[in-house]
């Protein structure tokens, strides 16, 4: 079969490296999500679902120059992302989690500019009564993740830096949107050997 090259409508949604989050009962938990698109977006719609059916946050974004506006939300859910910055961050904060909040959270994005391309990514949330020492390394990871929102935000910032770097590299080259359907992996085209033209100033 001949390889045919076509424009890929590459809408991607990512929740970072880890797709499981453990939260302490009564705490606030950050559910991270960013999206990328090769050709930009207009009137983009994003929705967060709990266990695939219950809509807990629904927002719309006119253009890259504007922040999302709220269409509807669960009162305990707060939008903490930003879309006018470098990355299209549509993360939410779930306040005062309890055991009934454990389950699957899905971040879903639909972009009319890409022939209504849709994409989603999910996070599994576990809610625990207290941190139990089972095995040292596991405990350390859990305590690291749930050691308050600060720990989680730091973890999120680190993941974001990596995601931002990859997004920056792919967005810099519009031809990254041209992909062949032969299944060749061309992800490194935009990454290897391309110079970082901007240093991100560390946030104080």
CSV table of C-alpha atoms in Angstrom, one decimal:
chain,number,residue,atom,x,y,z
A,1,UNK,CA,0.0,0.0,0.0
A,2,UNK,CA,1.3,3.4,-1.0
A,3,UNK,CA,2.0,5.9,1.8
A,4,UNK,CA,-0.3,8.8,1.6
A,5,UNK,CA,0.5,12.1,3.3
A,6,UNK,CA,-2.4,14.0,4.7
A,7,UNK,CA,-3.0,16.8,7.1
A,8,UNK,CA,-3.6,15.3,10.4
A,9,UNK,CA,-6.1,17.2,12.6
A,10,UNK,CA,-3.9,16.6,15.6
A,11,UNK,CA,-6.0,17.5,18.6
A,12,UNK,CA,-4.3,16.0,21.7
A,13,UNK,CA,-5.4,16.0,25.3
A,14,UNK,CA,-3.0,15.1,28.1
A,15,UNK,CA,-3.3,14.7,31.9
A,16,UNK,CA,0.5,14.4,32.3
A,17,UNK,CA,2.7,11.5,33.1
A,18,UNK,CA,0.5,10.0,35.9
A,19,UNK,CA,-3.1,9.2,35.4
A,20,UNK,CA,-3.8,8.1,38.9
A,21,UNK,CA,-4.2,10.5,41.8
A,22,UNK,CA,-4.6,9.6,45.5
A,23,UNK,CA,-6.3,12.2,47.8
A,24,UNK,CA,-6.9,12.4,51.5
A,25,UNK,CA,-10.5,12.5,52.5
A,26,UNK,CA,-11.5,16.2,53.0
A,27,UNK,CA,-8.6,17.6,51.0
A,28,UNK,CA,-8.7,19.6,47.8
A,29,UNK,CA,-7.3,17.8,44.7
A,30,UNK,CA,-5.9,19.2,41.5
A,31,UNK,CA,-7.0,17.3,38.3
A,32,UNK,CA,-4.5,18.4,35.6
A,33,UNK,CA,-5.3,18.6,31.9
A,34,UNK,CA,-3.7,20.4,28.9
A,35,UNK,CA,-4.6,20.2,25.2
A,36,UNK,CA,-2.7,20.9,22.0
A,37,UNK,CA,-3.8,21.5,18.4
A,38,UNK,CA,-1.8,22.0,15.3
A,39,UNK,CA,-4.0,24.5,13.6
A,40,UNK,CA,-5.3,26.4,16.5
A,41,UNK,CA,-8.9,26.6,17.8
A,42,UNK,CA,-12.1,28.6,17.7
A,43,UNK,CA,-15.2,28.2,19.9
A,44,UNK,CA,-13.6,25.2,21.5
A,45,UNK,CA,-15.7,23.3,24.0
A,46,UNK,CA,-14.2,21.4,26.9
A,47,UNK,CA,-16.0,19.2,29.5
A,48,UNK,CA,-14.9,17.3,32.6
A,49,UNK,CA,-16.9,14.1,33.3
A,50,UNK,CA,-17.1,12.0,36.5
A,51,UNK,CA,-17.4,8.3,35.7
A,52,UNK,CA,-18.1,9.1,32.0
A,53,UNK,CA,-21.7,10.3,32.6
A,54,UNK,CA,-21.8,13.1,35.2
A,55,UNK,CA,-20.8,16.5,33.8
A,56,UNK,CA,-18.9,18.4,36.5
A,57,UNK,CA,-17.4,21.3,34.5
A,58,UNK,CA,-18.3,22.6,31.1
A,59,UNK,CA,-16.5,25.5,29.5
A,60,UNK,CA,-16.0,27.3,26.1
A,61,UNK,CA,-13.0,29.1,24.7
A,62,UNK,CA,-13.6,31.6,21.9
A,63,UNK,CA,-10.0,32.0,20.7
A,64,UNK,CA,-6.4,31.6,21.9
A,65,UNK,CA,-6.6,35.3,23.0
A,66,UNK,CA,-9.4,34.7,25.5
A,67,UNK,CA,-9.7,32.8,28.7
A,68,UNK,CA,-12.5,30.2,29.0
A,69,UNK,CA,-16.0,31.2,30.0
A,70,UNK,CA,-18.1,28.9,32.2
A,71,UNK,CA,-21.1,27.2,30.8
A,72,UNK,CA,-21.9,25.1,33.8
A,73,UNK,CA,-20.2,23.4,36.8
A,74,UNK,CA,-20.6,21.4,40.0
A,75,UNK,CA,-20.3,24.0,42.8
A,76,UNK,CA,-17.3,22.1,44.3
A,77,UNK,CA,-15.3,22.3,41.1
A,78,UNK,CA,-13.1,25.3,40.4
A,79,UNK,CA,-11.3,26.1,37.1
A,80,UNK,CA,-7.6,26.7,37.8
A,81,UNK,CA,-6.1,26.6,34.2
A,82,UNK,CA,-5.4,29.3,31.7
A,83,UNK,CA,-5.5,29.3,27.9
A,84,UNK,CA,-3.9,32.7,27.1
A,85,UNK,CA,-0.5,31.4,28.4
A,86,UNK,CA,1.8,29.2,26.4
A,87,UNK,CA,0.0,26.0,27.1
A,88,UNK,CA,-3.8,25.4,26.9
A,89,UNK,CA,-4.3,24.5,30.5
A,90,UNK,CA,-7.8,23.4,31.4
A,91,UNK,CA,-7.1,21.9,34.9
A,92,UNK,CA,-9.7,21.9,37.6
A,93,UNK,CA,-9.6,21.7,41.4
A,94,UNK,CA,-12.1,19.5,43.2
A,95,UNK,CA,-12.8,20.8,46.7
A,96,UNK,CA,-13.3,18.8,49.9
A,97,UNK,CA,-13.2,15.3,48.3
A,98,UNK,CA,-14.9,12.5,50.1
A,99,UNK,CA,-15.1,8.7,49.4
A,100,UNK,CA,-17.9,9.1,46.9
A,101,UNK,CA,-15.7,11.2,44.7
A,102,UNK,CA,-13.4,8.3,44.0
A,103,UNK,CA,-13.6,7.2,40.3
A,104,UNK,CA,-12.7,8.2,36.8
A,105,UNK,CA,-12.4,11.9,35.7
A,106,UNK,CA,-12.3,12.5,32.0
A,107,UNK,CA,-11.2,15.8,30.4
A,108,UNK,CA,-12.9,16.0,27.0
A,109,UNK,CA,-12.1,18.6,24.3
A,110,UNK,CA,-13.9,19.3,21.0
A,111,UNK,CA,-12.5,21.7,18.4
A,112,UNK,CA,-14.9,22.9,15.6
A,113,UNK,CA,-11.9,24.3,13.7
A,114,UNK,CA,-10.6,20.8,13.2
A,115,UNK,CA,-13.9,19.4,11.7
A,116,UNK,CA,-15.1,18.9,15.3
A,117,UNK,CA,-12.2,16.7,16.2
A,118,UNK,CA,-12.7,15.3,19.7
A,119,UNK,CA,-10.2,13.9,22.2
A,120,UNK,CA,-10.1,13.1,25.8
A,121,UNK,CA,-7.9,11.8,28.6
A,122,UNK,CA,-8.7,10.3,32.0
A,123,UNK,CA,-7.4,10.3,35.6
A,124,UNK,CA,-8.4,7.8,38.2
A,125,UNK,CA,-8.9,9.3,41.7
A,126,UNK,CA,-8.6,7.3,44.8
A,127,UNK,CA,-9.7,8.7,48.2
A,128,UNK,CA,-8.2,7.4,51.4
A,129,UNK,CA,-9.0,7.8,55.0
A,130,UNK,CA,-5.4,8.1,56.0
A,131,UNK,CA,-2.0,7.2,54.6
A,132,UNK,CA,-1.1,3.7,55.5
A,133,UNK,CA,2.5,2.5,55.6
A,134,UNK,CA,2.6,-0.6,53.4
A,135,UNK,CA,5.9,-0.4,51.6
A,136,UNK,CA,8.2,2.5,52.1
A,137,UNK,CA,8.5,3.5,48.4
A,138,UNK,CA,4.8,3.5,47.9
A,139,UNK,CA,4.2,5.5,51.0
A,140,UNK,CA,6.7,8.1,50.0
A,141,UNK,CA,5.1,8.4,46.6
A,142,UNK,CA,1.6,8.7,48.1
A,143,UNK,CA,2.7,11.2,50.7
A,144,UNK,CA,4.6,13.1,48.0
A,145,UNK,CA,1.4,13.3,45.9
A,146,UNK,CA,-1.0,14.1,48.8
A,147,UNK,CA,1.4,16.1,51.0
A,148,UNK,CA,-1.1,19.0,50.5
A,149,UNK,CA,-1.9,20.8,47.3
A,150,UNK,CA,1.5,22.4,47.3
A,151,UNK,CA,3.3,19.1,46.7
A,152,UNK,CA,0.8,18.3,44.0
A,153,UNK,CA,1.2,21.7,42.4
A,154,UNK,CA,5.0,21.3,42.3
A,155,UNK,CA,4.6,17.9,40.8
A,156,UNK,CA,2.2,19.4,38.3
A,157,UNK,CA,4.6,22.2,37.4
A,158,UNK,CA,7.3,19.7,36.7
A,159,UNK,CA,5.0,17.7,34.5
A,160,UNK,CA,3.9,20.9,32.8
A,161,UNK,CA,7.5,21.9,32.0
A,162,UNK,CA,8.0,18.7,30.2
A,163,UNK,CA,4.7,19.0,28.4
A,164,UNK,CA,5.4,22.6,27.5
A,165,UNK,CA,8.7,21.7,26.1
A,166,UNK,CA,7.2,19.1,23.8
A,167,UNK,CA,4.3,21.3,22.9
A,168,UNK,CA,6.6,24.2,22.1
A,169,UNK,CA,8.8,22.1,19.9
A,170,UNK,CA,5.8,20.7,18.0
A,171,UNK,CA,4.0,24.0,17.6
A,172,UNK,CA,7.1,25.7,16.3
A,173,UNK,CA,6.9,23.6,13.1
A,174,UNK,CA,3.7,23.8,11.3
A,175,UNK,CA,4.8,20.9,9.1
A,176,UNK,CA,4.5,18.7,12.1
A,177,UNK,CA,0.9,18.5,11.2
A,178,UNK,CA,1.8,16.6,8.0
A,179,UNK,CA,2.0,13.0,9.0
A,180,UNK,CA,2.1,9.9,6.9
A,181,UNK,CA,-0.4,7.1,7.4
A,182,UNK,CA,2.2,4.4,7.1
A,183,UNK,CA,2.5,4.5,10.9
A,184,UNK,CA,6.0,5.9,11.0
A,185,UNK,CA,6.7,7.7,14.2
A,186,UNK,CA,7.7,11.2,13.4
A,187,UNK,CA,7.4,12.7,16.8
A,188,UNK,CA,11.1,13.3,17.1
A,189,UNK,CA,11.2,15.5,14.0
A,190,UNK,CA,10.3,18.5,16.0
A,191,UNK,CA,12.3,17.6,19.0
A,192,UNK,CA,15.8,16.4,18.0
A,193,UNK,CA,18.3,19.0,17.1
A,194,UNK,CA,15.9,22.0,17.0
A,195,UNK,CA,17.2,24.9,19.0
A,196,UNK,CA,15.3,26.2,21.9
A,197,UNK,CA,14.8,29.8,20.8
A,198,UNK,CA,13.4,31.0,24.1
A,199,UNK,CA,14.5,30.3,27.6
A,200,UNK,CA,11.5,30.2,30.0
A,201,UNK,CA,12.2,32.5,32.8
A,202,UNK,CA,11.8,30.7,36.1
A,203,UNK,CA,8.8,31.9,38.1
A,204,UNK,CA,9.7,33.5,41.4
